[in-house]
Tab-separated table of C-alpha atoms and ligand atoms in Angstrom:
chain	number	residue	atom	x	y	z
A	1	MET	CA	109.975	85.107	116.481
A	2	ILE	CA	106.384	85.651	115.411
A	3	THR	CA	103.604	85.333	117.988
A	4	ASP	CA	99.920	84.627	117.613
A	5	LEU	CA	99.009	88.324	117.839
A	6	MET	CA	101.748	89.248	115.349
A	7	ASP	CA	100.445	86.541	112.985
A	8	LYS	CA	96.961	88.025	113.211
A	9	ILE	CA	98.217	91.556	112.579
A	10	ILE	CA	100.382	90.496	109.629
A	11	SER	CA	97.462	88.566	108.136
A	12	LEU	CA	95.065	91.512	108.614
A	13	CYS	CA	97.612	93.866	107.063
A	14	LYS	CA	97.871	91.731	103.918
A	15	ARG	CA	94.163	90.864	103.672
A	16	ARG	CA	92.912	94.417	104.008
A	17	GLY	CA	95.696	96.298	102.270
A	18	PHE	CA	97.730	97.846	105.088
A	19	VAL	CA	101.088	96.188	104.357
A	20	PHE	CA	102.120	93.826	101.554
A	21	PRO	CA	105.372	91.850	101.238
A	22	GLY	CA	107.670	93.902	98.967
A	23	SER	CA	108.077	92.792	95.308
A	24	GLU	CA	105.794	89.835	96.007
A	25	ILE	CA	105.178	88.747	92.401
A	26	TYR	CA	108.952	88.246	92.018
A	27	GLY	CA	109.097	86.035	95.084
A	28	GLY	CA	109.506	89.003	97.393
A	29	LEU	CA	112.606	90.657	98.811
A	30	ALA	CA	113.360	89.604	102.375
A	31	ASN	CA	112.224	92.129	104.973
A	32	SER	CA	110.964	94.686	102.492
A	33	TRP	CA	107.370	95.832	102.837
A	34	ASP	CA	105.014	97.978	100.778
A	35	TYR	CA	102.307	100.082	102.373
A	36	GLY	CA	98.956	99.482	100.665
A	37	PRO	CA	96.043	101.928	100.429
A	38	LEU	CA	95.091	101.647	104.107
A	39	GLY	CA	98.697	101.460	105.285
A	40	GLN	CA	99.605	104.576	103.326
A	41	LEU	CA	96.695	106.411	104.966
A	42	LEU	CA	97.535	105.167	108.472
A	43	LYS	CA	101.201	106.078	108.059
A	44	GLN	CA	100.313	109.485	106.653
A	45	ASN	CA	97.922	110.113	109.562
A	46	ILE	CA	100.596	109.162	112.123
A	47	LYS	CA	103.040	111.552	110.455
A	48	ALA	CA	100.404	114.326	110.265
A	49	ALA	CA	99.576	113.864	113.964
A	50	TRP	CA	103.303	113.972	114.774
A	51	TRP	CA	103.773	117.213	112.789
A	52	LYS	CA	100.732	118.753	114.449
A	53	PHE	CA	101.794	117.810	117.973
A	54	PHE	CA	105.525	118.480	117.772
A	55	VAL	CA	105.672	121.313	115.217
A	56	GLN	CA	102.376	123.041	114.382
A	57	GLU	CA	101.170	123.423	117.969
A	58	ARG	CA	104.495	124.887	119.160
A	59	ALA	CA	106.044	128.303	118.591
A	60	ASP	CA	109.598	126.971	119.024
A	61	MET	CA	109.772	124.409	116.202
A	62	VAL	CA	110.382	124.706	112.461
A	63	PRO	CA	110.079	121.998	109.788
A	64	LEU	CA	112.737	120.858	107.322
A	65	ASP	CA	113.118	118.400	104.438
A	66	THR	CA	116.690	117.613	103.408
A	67	ALA	CA	118.386	115.412	100.812
A	68	ILE	CA	118.854	111.672	101.330
A	69	ILE	CA	122.253	111.762	99.600
A	70	MET	CA	124.514	114.322	101.258
A	71	ASN	CA	128.154	115.277	100.896
A	72	PRO	CA	130.045	112.224	102.266
A	73	ARG	CA	132.001	114.508	104.605
A	74	VAL	CA	128.773	114.905	106.605
A	75	TRP	CA	129.128	111.229	107.602
A	76	GLU	CA	132.820	111.649	108.281
A	77	ALA	CA	131.988	114.487	110.712
A	78	SER	CA	129.119	112.634	112.389
A	79	GLY	CA	131.296	109.547	112.897
A	80	HIS	CA	129.027	107.261	110.851
A	81	LEU	CA	131.751	106.271	108.380
A	82	GLN	CA	134.091	105.206	111.184
A	83	ASN	CA	131.718	103.933	113.844
A	84	PHE	CA	128.246	103.168	112.526
A	85	SER	CA	128.716	99.444	112.681
A	86	ASP	CA	127.439	96.362	114.469
A	87	GLU	CA	129.419	93.290	115.468
A	88	LEU	CA	128.623	90.461	113.095
A	89	VAL	CA	129.141	86.763	113.913
A	90	GLU	CA	128.562	83.809	111.623
A	91	CYS	CA	127.698	80.218	112.500
A	92	ARG	CA	130.496	77.920	111.295
A	93	LYS	CA	127.961	75.150	110.601
A	94	CYS	CA	124.811	76.700	109.052
A	95	HIS	CA	126.451	80.026	108.072
A	96	HIS	CA	123.560	82.086	109.449
A	97	ARG	CA	124.661	85.549	110.499
A	98	PHE	CA	123.736	87.347	113.711
A	99	ARG	CA	124.327	90.582	115.562
A	100	ALA	CA	126.554	89.757	118.514
A	101	ASP	CA	124.664	92.123	120.847
A	102	HIS	CA	121.341	90.453	119.975
A	103	LEU	CA	122.708	87.006	120.837
A	104	LEU	CA	124.030	88.244	124.174
A	105	GLU	CA	120.731	90.013	124.884
A	106	ALA	CA	118.796	86.789	124.173
A	107	LYS	CA	121.181	84.769	126.337
A	108	ARG	CA	120.722	87.202	129.222
A	109	LEU	CA	116.959	86.670	129.086
A	110	GLU	CA	117.318	82.912	129.562
A	111	PRO	CA	116.254	81.584	132.994
A	112	GLY	CA	119.179	81.077	135.355
A	113	TYR	CA	121.342	83.666	133.632
A	114	ASN	CA	123.523	85.801	135.787
A	115	LYS	CA	126.407	88.010	134.781
A	116	GLU	CA	128.951	85.599	136.272
A	117	THR	CA	127.807	82.622	134.201
A	118	ILE	CA	127.612	84.292	130.810
A	119	SER	CA	129.257	87.471	129.765
A	120	MET	CA	131.242	86.509	126.698
A	121	LEU	CA	130.225	85.662	123.177
A	122	SER	CA	132.474	82.588	123.259
A	123	GLU	CA	129.878	81.039	125.596
A	124	VAL	CA	127.051	81.492	123.069
A	125	VAL	CA	126.207	79.009	120.293
A	126	CYS	CA	124.165	79.443	117.108
A	127	PRO	CA	120.473	79.750	118.097
A	128	ASP	CA	119.442	77.984	114.863
A	129	CYS	CA	121.653	74.856	114.845
A	130	GLY	CA	123.850	74.962	117.957
A	131	GLY	CA	127.042	75.398	115.888
A	132	THR	CA	130.014	77.432	117.060
A	133	LEU	CA	130.323	81.077	116.067
A	134	THR	CA	133.123	82.984	114.348
A	135	GLU	CA	134.934	85.868	116.053
A	136	PRO	CA	132.893	89.108	115.790
A	137	LYS	CA	133.690	91.387	112.830
A	138	GLN	CA	132.740	95.059	112.527
A	139	PHE	CA	130.118	95.523	109.811
A	140	ASN	CA	129.339	99.083	108.664
A	141	LEU	CA	125.613	99.672	108.173
A	142	MET	CA	125.918	102.537	105.675
A	143	PHE	CA	124.468	101.906	102.207
A	144	LYS	CA	127.100	102.912	99.675
A	145	THR	CA	126.324	104.197	96.196
A	146	PHE	CA	128.102	106.039	93.381
A	147	LEU	CA	127.291	109.437	91.909
A	148	GLY	CA	127.493	109.754	88.119
A	149	VAL	CA	128.989	107.262	85.732
A	150	THR	CA	132.268	106.269	87.372
A	151	GLU	CA	132.367	103.832	90.265
A	152	ASP	CA	135.486	105.223	91.900
A	153	THR	CA	136.168	106.559	95.373
A	154	ALA	CA	135.762	110.176	94.342
A	155	ALA	CA	132.170	109.423	93.341
A	156	THR	CA	131.276	107.408	96.457
A	157	ALA	CA	128.214	108.606	98.350
A	158	TYR	CA	125.905	107.144	100.994
A	159	LEU	CA	122.178	106.920	101.588
A	160	ARG	CA	121.525	108.680	104.888
A	161	PRO	CA	121.183	106.401	107.942
A	162	GLU	CA	119.354	109.109	109.948
A	163	THR	CA	117.798	112.501	109.200
A	164	ALA	CA	119.694	114.342	111.963
A	165	GLY	CA	122.643	115.307	109.715
A	166	GLY	CA	120.330	117.432	107.567
A	167	MET	CA	119.289	119.465	110.603
A	168	PHE	CA	122.851	120.095	111.800
A	169	VAL	CA	124.257	121.174	108.445
A	170	ASN	CA	121.334	123.597	107.986
A	171	PHE	CA	121.460	125.035	111.498
A	172	LYS	CA	123.086	128.285	110.389
A	173	ASN	CA	120.849	128.700	107.311
A	174	ILE	CA	117.695	128.156	109.340
A	175	GLN	CA	118.752	130.409	112.155
A	176	ALA	CA	119.494	133.212	109.686
A	177	ALA	CA	116.379	132.675	107.572
A	178	THR	CA	113.936	132.398	110.474
A	179	ARG	CA	115.737	134.726	112.948
A	180	ARG	CA	115.135	132.179	115.703
A	181	ARG	CA	116.501	132.643	119.189
A	182	LEU	CA	117.433	129.758	121.458
A	183	PRO	CA	115.748	127.565	122.399
A	184	PHE	CA	114.305	126.311	119.126
A	185	GLY	CA	114.026	123.036	117.297
A	186	ILE	CA	114.292	121.778	113.711
A	187	ALA	CA	112.121	118.791	112.833
A	188	GLN	CA	112.048	116.457	109.882
A	189	ILE	CA	110.490	113.180	108.800
A	190	GLY	CA	112.105	111.109	106.083
A	191	LYS	CA	113.414	107.842	104.726
A	192	ASN	CA	116.619	106.310	106.040
A	193	PHE	CA	118.666	103.317	105.025
A	194	ARG	CA	120.708	100.908	107.153
A	195	ASN	CA	122.174	97.645	105.952
A	196	GLU	CA	120.908	95.774	109.023
A	197	ILE	CA	122.491	92.372	109.678
A	198	THR	CA	119.313	90.845	111.085
A	199	PRO	CA	116.196	92.693	110.009
A	200	GLY	CA	112.921	91.089	111.065
A	201	ASN	CA	109.810	90.991	113.226
A	202	PHE	CA	107.663	92.252	110.349
A	203	ILE	CA	108.148	96.038	109.988
A	204	PHE	CA	110.026	96.395	113.312
A	205	ARG	CA	113.523	96.238	111.831
A	206	THR	CA	113.979	96.844	108.116
A	207	ARG	CA	116.725	98.203	105.892
A	208	GLU	CA	114.619	101.106	104.660
A	209	PHE	CA	112.476	103.020	107.150
A	210	GLU	CA	111.281	106.459	108.164
A	211	ILE	CA	112.381	108.501	111.150
A	212	GLY	CA	110.633	111.563	112.587
A	213	GLU	CA	113.084	113.435	114.764
A	214	PHE	CA	114.098	116.858	115.905
A	215	GLU	CA	117.184	118.638	117.126
A	216	TYR	CA	116.265	121.084	119.882
A	217	PHE	CA	119.002	123.720	120.244
A	218	ILE	CA	119.563	125.142	123.745
A	219	LYS	CA	121.961	127.018	125.979
A	220	PRO	CA	124.244	124.441	127.653
A	221	GLY	CA	123.076	125.207	131.202
A	222	ASP	CA	119.424	124.525	130.354
A	223	TRP	CA	119.743	120.882	129.349
A	224	GLU	CA	118.320	119.150	132.422
A	225	ALA	CA	115.071	121.150	132.486
A	226	VAL	CA	114.625	120.890	128.707
A	227	PHE	CA	115.207	117.129	128.787
A	228	GLU	CA	112.469	116.774	131.432
A	229	MET	CA	110.150	119.020	129.384
A	230	TRP	CA	110.558	116.778	126.307
A	231	LEU	CA	110.119	113.606	128.348
A	232	SER	CA	106.779	114.887	129.582
A	233	GLU	CA	105.770	115.977	126.058
A	234	ILE	CA	106.649	112.483	124.796
A	235	LYS	CA	104.399	111.009	127.518
A	236	ARG	CA	101.612	113.323	126.393
A	237	TRP	CA	102.139	112.175	122.786
A	238	TRP	CA	101.704	108.514	123.696
A	239	HIS	CA	98.834	109.125	126.082
A	240	ASP	CA	96.774	111.818	124.341
A	241	VAL	CA	97.509	111.386	120.639
A	242	MET	CA	98.451	107.721	120.162
A	243	GLN	CA	96.136	106.803	123.069
A	244	ILE	CA	98.055	103.675	124.029
A	245	ASN	CA	98.023	101.761	127.301
A	246	MET	CA	100.912	103.538	129.059
A	247	ASP	CA	101.702	100.323	131.009
A	248	ASN	CA	103.043	98.925	127.734
A	249	LEU	CA	105.888	101.477	127.713
A	250	VAL	CA	109.195	100.998	129.549
A	251	TRP	CA	111.302	104.102	130.243
A	252	HIS	CA	114.846	102.811	130.076
A	253	GLU	CA	117.518	105.172	131.441
A	254	ILE	CA	120.689	104.168	129.631
A	255	PRO	CA	123.540	103.889	132.154
A	256	ALA	CA	126.659	106.020	131.617
A	257	GLY	CA	128.787	103.061	130.472
A	258	GLU	CA	126.341	102.177	127.661
A	259	ARG	CA	125.648	105.704	126.365
A	260	ALA	CA	127.439	107.314	123.419
A	261	HIS	CA	130.551	109.017	124.812
A	262	TYR	CA	129.187	112.523	124.158
A	263	SER	CA	125.729	111.946	125.672
A	264	LYS	CA	125.090	112.988	129.257
A	265	ARG	CA	121.607	111.417	129.353
A	266	THR	CA	119.740	109.017	127.056
A	267	VAL	CA	116.357	107.410	127.633
A	268	ASP	CA	115.152	104.608	125.374
A	269	ILE	CA	111.391	104.413	125.254
A	270	GLU	CA	110.713	100.702	124.965
A	271	TYR	CA	107.480	98.890	124.198
A	272	LYS	CA	106.277	95.477	125.323
A	273	PHE	CA	106.036	94.016	121.800
A	274	PRO	CA	104.674	90.457	121.472
A	275	PHE	CA	108.252	89.410	120.551
A	276	GLY	CA	109.824	91.056	123.621
A	277	VAL	CA	110.502	94.437	125.200
A	278	LYS	CA	112.283	96.394	122.467
A	279	GLU	CA	113.257	99.963	121.649
A	280	LEU	CA	110.386	101.978	120.237
A	281	HIS	CA	112.192	105.303	120.106
A	282	GLY	CA	114.554	107.480	122.133
A	283	ILE	CA	115.644	110.836	123.484
A	284	ALA	CA	119.251	111.890	123.982
A	285	TYR	CA	121.145	114.913	125.250
A	286	ARG	CA	123.927	115.172	122.648
A	287	THR	CA	125.812	118.173	124.123
A	288	ASP	CA	127.464	120.264	121.349
A	289	PHE	CA	129.017	117.142	119.827
A	290	ASP	CA	127.345	117.375	116.411
A	291	LEU	CA	127.746	121.101	115.779
A	292	SER	CA	131.346	121.039	116.972
A	293	ARG	CA	132.176	118.086	114.696
A	294	HIS	CA	130.509	119.729	111.665
A	295	GLN	CA	132.257	123.004	112.471
A	296	ALA	CA	135.624	121.250	112.702
A	297	VAL	CA	135.252	119.186	109.513
A	298	SER	CA	133.525	121.798	107.303
A	299	GLY	CA	135.426	124.836	108.569
A	300	ALA	CA	132.145	126.799	108.733
A	301	ASP	CA	131.405	128.920	111.790
A	302	LEU	CA	128.351	127.340	113.418
A	303	THR	CA	128.360	129.419	116.590
A	304	TYR	CA	125.342	131.297	117.853
A	305	THR	CA	125.541	134.837	119.216
A	306	ASP	CA	123.298	135.501	122.187
A	307	PRO	CA	121.440	138.720	121.279
A	308	ASP	CA	121.268	139.807	124.940
A	309	THR	CA	124.847	139.172	126.043
A	310	ASN	CA	126.700	139.036	122.689
A	311	GLU	CA	128.268	135.815	123.928
A	312	LYS	CA	129.247	133.422	121.097
A	313	PHE	CA	128.913	129.689	121.677
A	314	LEU	CA	127.902	126.402	120.085
A	315	PRO	CA	124.351	125.490	121.094
A	316	HIS	CA	123.770	122.151	122.796
A	317	VAL	CA	121.138	119.720	121.566
A	318	ILE	CA	118.364	117.503	122.912
A	319	GLU	CA	117.260	114.992	120.270
A	320	PRO	CA	113.945	113.108	120.497
A	321	THR	CA	113.760	110.516	117.720
A	322	PHE	CA	110.835	108.329	116.564
A	323	GLY	CA	110.687	105.365	114.184
A	324	ILE	CA	107.559	105.875	112.073
A	325	GLU	CA	107.088	102.175	111.241
A	326	ARG	CA	107.510	101.189	114.899
A	327	MET	CA	104.772	103.678	115.805
A	328	PHE	CA	102.644	102.178	113.007
A	329	LEU	CA	103.126	98.693	114.474
A	330	VAL	CA	102.312	99.914	117.990
A	331	ALA	CA	99.154	101.654	116.707
A	332	LEU	CA	97.966	98.328	115.234
A	333	LEU	CA	98.933	96.236	118.277
A	334	GLU	CA	97.104	98.610	120.616
A	335	ALA	CA	94.041	98.896	118.380
A	336	TYR	CA	93.499	95.187	117.602
A	337	HIS	CA	90.526	93.700	119.480
A	338	GLU	CA	88.476	90.553	119.072
A	339	GLU	CA	84.957	90.861	120.475
A	340	THR	CA	81.485	89.445	120.084
A	341	ALA	CA	78.809	91.616	118.517
A	342	PRO	CA	75.060	91.139	118.072
A	343	THR	CA	73.890	90.137	114.590
A	344	ALA	CA	70.739	91.402	112.847
A	345	VAL	CA	68.961	88.327	114.263
A	346	GLU	CA	67.523	89.025	117.716
A	347	GLY	CA	69.536	87.272	120.484
A	348	GLU	CA	72.360	86.076	118.188
A	349	SER	CA	75.957	87.238	118.232
A	350	GLU	CA	79.114	86.754	116.158
A	351	ALA	CA	82.832	87.421	116.477
A	352	ARG	CA	84.097	90.767	115.292
A	353	ILE	CA	87.633	92.036	114.796
A	354	VAL	CA	87.785	95.740	115.458
A	355	LEU	CA	90.689	98.166	115.174
A	356	LYS	CA	90.017	100.748	117.881
A	357	LEU	CA	92.412	103.263	116.361
A	358	PRO	CA	92.356	106.854	117.617
A	359	LYS	CA	89.979	108.637	115.223
A	360	ALA	CA	92.733	110.945	113.958
A	361	LEU	CA	94.727	107.886	112.812
A	362	ALA	CA	91.901	105.882	111.209
A	363	PRO	CA	92.506	105.458	107.431
A	364	TYR	CA	88.857	106.131	106.556
A	365	LYS	CA	86.894	108.334	108.916
A	366	VAL	CA	83.463	107.399	107.577
A	367	ALA	CA	81.919	104.660	105.416
A	368	VAL	CA	78.716	105.310	103.492
A	369	LEU	CA	76.599	102.157	103.168
A	370	PRO	CA	73.281	102.192	101.267
A	371	LEU	CA	70.979	99.495	102.631
A	372	SER	CA	70.269	98.337	99.075
A	373	LYS	CA	72.179	98.463	95.801
A	374	LYS	CA	69.074	99.792	94.024
A	375	GLU	CA	69.523	103.162	92.358
A	376	GLU	CA	66.825	104.564	94.584
A	377	LEU	CA	69.330	104.373	97.474
A	378	SER	CA	72.716	104.183	95.741
A	379	VAL	CA	72.281	107.516	93.927
A	380	PRO	CA	71.653	109.597	97.093
A	381	ALA	CA	74.256	107.530	98.996
A	382	ARG	CA	76.929	108.246	96.369
A	383	ALA	CA	76.000	111.922	96.414
A	384	LEU	CA	76.332	111.955	100.206
A	385	ALA	CA	79.744	110.239	100.012
A	386	ALA	CA	80.906	112.811	97.427
A	387	GLU	CA	79.828	115.648	99.730
A	388	LEU	CA	81.613	114.167	102.760
A	389	ARG	CA	84.804	113.548	100.722
A	390	LYS	CA	85.333	117.308	100.748
A	391	HIS	CA	86.186	116.909	104.446
A	392	TRP	CA	87.499	113.389	105.059
A	393	MET	CA	88.635	110.116	103.490
A	394	ILE	CA	85.375	108.277	102.860
A	395	ASP	CA	84.804	104.639	101.950
A	396	TYR	CA	81.722	103.547	100.015
A	397	ASP	CA	80.442	99.971	100.082
A	398	GLU	CA	77.175	98.574	98.735
A	399	THR	CA	77.968	94.866	98.429
A	400	GLN	CA	76.748	92.073	100.749
A	401	SER	CA	74.654	92.327	103.921
A	402	ILE	CA	74.852	95.384	106.143
A	403	GLY	CA	76.198	93.160	108.961
A	404	LYS	CA	79.122	91.995	106.782
A	405	ARG	CA	79.810	95.577	105.735
A	406	TYR	CA	79.917	96.729	109.379
A	407	ARG	CA	82.401	93.897	110.128
A	408	ARG	CA	84.593	94.987	107.196
A	409	GLN	CA	84.666	98.576	108.411
A	410	ASP	CA	85.304	97.518	112.047
A	411	GLU	CA	88.278	95.488	110.872
A	412	ILE	CA	89.926	98.520	109.270
A	413	GLY	CA	89.056	100.886	112.113
A	414	THR	CA	86.503	103.190	110.428
A	415	PRO	CA	85.017	105.230	113.316
A	416	TYR	CA	81.593	105.879	111.739
A	417	CYS	CA	79.340	103.982	109.340
A	418	ILE	CA	76.452	105.851	107.753
A	419	THR	CA	73.505	103.859	106.489
A	420	VAL	CA	71.209	105.286	103.851
A	421	ASP	CA	67.866	103.405	103.987
A	422	PHE	CA	64.375	103.709	102.517
A	423	ASP	CA	63.258	105.997	105.373
A	424	THR	CA	66.043	108.390	104.319
A	425	LEU	CA	64.077	109.136	101.153
A	426	ASN	CA	61.195	110.500	103.259
A	427	ASP	CA	62.804	112.000	106.384
A	428	GLN	CA	66.204	113.063	104.901
A	429	LYS	CA	67.952	111.372	107.852
A	430	VAL	CA	70.639	108.664	107.973
A	431	THR	CA	71.768	106.194	110.645
A	432	VAL	CA	75.229	106.837	112.101
A	433	ARG	CA	76.852	103.841	113.822
A	434	ASP	CA	79.754	104.229	116.242
A	435	ARG	CA	82.595	101.698	115.722
A	436	ASP	CA	83.406	101.192	119.409
A	437	THR	CA	80.001	101.314	121.113
A	438	MET	CA	78.022	100.097	118.063
A	439	VAL	CA	75.325	102.578	119.162
A	440	GLN	CA	73.248	103.915	116.266
A	441	GLU	CA	71.813	107.393	115.988
A	442	ARG	CA	69.508	109.050	113.428
A	443	VAL	CA	70.973	112.303	112.101
A	444	ALA	CA	69.552	114.771	109.557
A	445	ILE	CA	71.643	114.889	106.341
A	446	ALA	CA	71.650	118.695	106.558
A	447	GLU	CA	73.398	118.449	109.952
A	448	LEU	CA	75.621	115.460	109.187
A	449	ALA	CA	78.882	117.273	108.342
A	450	ALA	CA	78.684	119.416	111.498
A	451	TYR	CA	77.741	116.343	113.565
A	452	LEU	CA	80.756	114.393	112.273
A	453	GLN	CA	83.030	117.415	112.634
A	454	GLY	CA	82.161	117.469	116.333
A	455	LYS	CA	82.853	113.735	116.699
A	456	LEU	CA	86.044	113.596	114.615
B	501	LIG	N1	119.313	110.395	115.134
B	501	LIG	C1	119.182	109.377	116.128
B	501	LIG	C2	118.870	108.069	115.564
B	501	LIG	O1	118.850	107.869	114.356
B	501	LIG	P1	118.369	105.595	116.265
B	501	LIG	O2	117.981	105.034	117.598
B	501	LIG	O3	119.518	104.979	115.568
B	501	LIG	O4	118.605	107.148	116.517
B	501	LIG	C3	115.945	106.291	115.581
B	501	LIG	O5	117.102	105.552	115.286
B	501	LIG	C4	114.718	105.412	115.605
B	501	LIG	O6	114.539	104.818	114.316
B	501	LIG	C5	114.776	104.214	116.552
B	501	LIG	O7	114.430	104.577	117.874
B	501	LIG	C6	113.745	103.295	115.942
B	501	LIG	O8	112.446	103.716	116.302
B	501	LIG	C7	113.916	103.556	114.447
B	501	LIG	N2	114.764	102.541	113.792
B	501	LIG	C8	116.094	102.407	113.896
B	501	LIG	N3	116.546	101.398	113.122
B	501	LIG	C9	115.457	100.897	112.489
B	501	LIG	C10	115.261	99.835	111.543
B	501	LIG	N4	116.283	99.123	111.071
B	501	LIG	N5	114.006	99.573	111.115
B	501	LIG	C11	112.955	100.323	111.554
B	501	LIG	N6	113.088	101.332	112.454
B	501	LIG	C12	114.309	101.620	112.914
């Protein structure tokens, strides 16, 4: 289901180079997306902000970058090979395939639904043609591949479906190399692959996506306080760094019956997307499930010895996990505004689309715009842009009217536009325009970098 706002975002993404349909010149590949110049920058800025907030600014976190293809026994230990599956149903008439849980979820949202009237899949029909559905079948989401030249079972491997495995199998290495004491966390951002039955809603659900997540290792008795600490840090992330309207988040405590068997507490952080309230990311207390499984299957000793008491035990884990593309989509949904703005003609106004992205996330921080294309202005303007590029990503644009150029920069969320005009040649000052307030200020070129540093 695509809504008006989603249509506008998807169109902006294509038009301005945030996100393109994957393999488009070959007719595309369903639900695959490529991140264009602005999308790459926005994604990179979200990841950099995440690293800064959750790793750099903390003494108790270390970074990691592990392989996408791991020893298949990792997935045997984690349970992915046996259990990482969704229930698939197929329409007998149109042969469209669906996730059974999605159909039930949609049915439950219908007016008049109550648990007594609909609780079984047999009462649901195909949402596309009304046909009857097949019995649900388990469908494993792991992407299988083969190592080397022979396609036999011995060579079977899998693309990772989450980054967490890399953190667990390196727990002992990291603890020894960094001499960390509990509590400490291991963080990583990377690509993951899941053969989703029903990808869709633009970049919300795809088969290839990035996760930023960390495993925070603790003493078992500390879990409740640590869980609360991470919940409040997650709130700070959304409020201070991503600067979203906090009313758009839903904090969904997963009831015991719906949690993974080993989890004592899980909270899904949901977002009011235009296509419904859906999971944005999550946090789970995973007990010592993962380390104990990897210890049992690998035979390696993964225990931790408390340096104060000499007690040996398996650390427990709190795992906050974030979908990078879902954060990217939320950043765009929150930032998108349609407003009216005054034109150069006194008393006239026009529509403007503006992405009010947090400055740290904006793809370009500054655009340099000479008032005229003449060399008299373009030469000093290019020199100014080159100087500023030492600090930030800078766009340079000298085509069309200044009004049109402001609109173009507003639409991609550039916080500051700098105009070089004929007065600049005499007073060595430029005009700095603020994206959100549209207020303009004259600033001396000699003080410009320091001025922008203060603002950015
Ligand atoms: N290690 C825990 C874990 O992987 P998950 O809920 O399965 O948990 C983490 O995935 C996050 O990855 C989700 O909260 C969501 O933000 C994102 N995610 C999951 N499946 C996705 C998909 N098919 N497309 C895009 N993002 C996805």
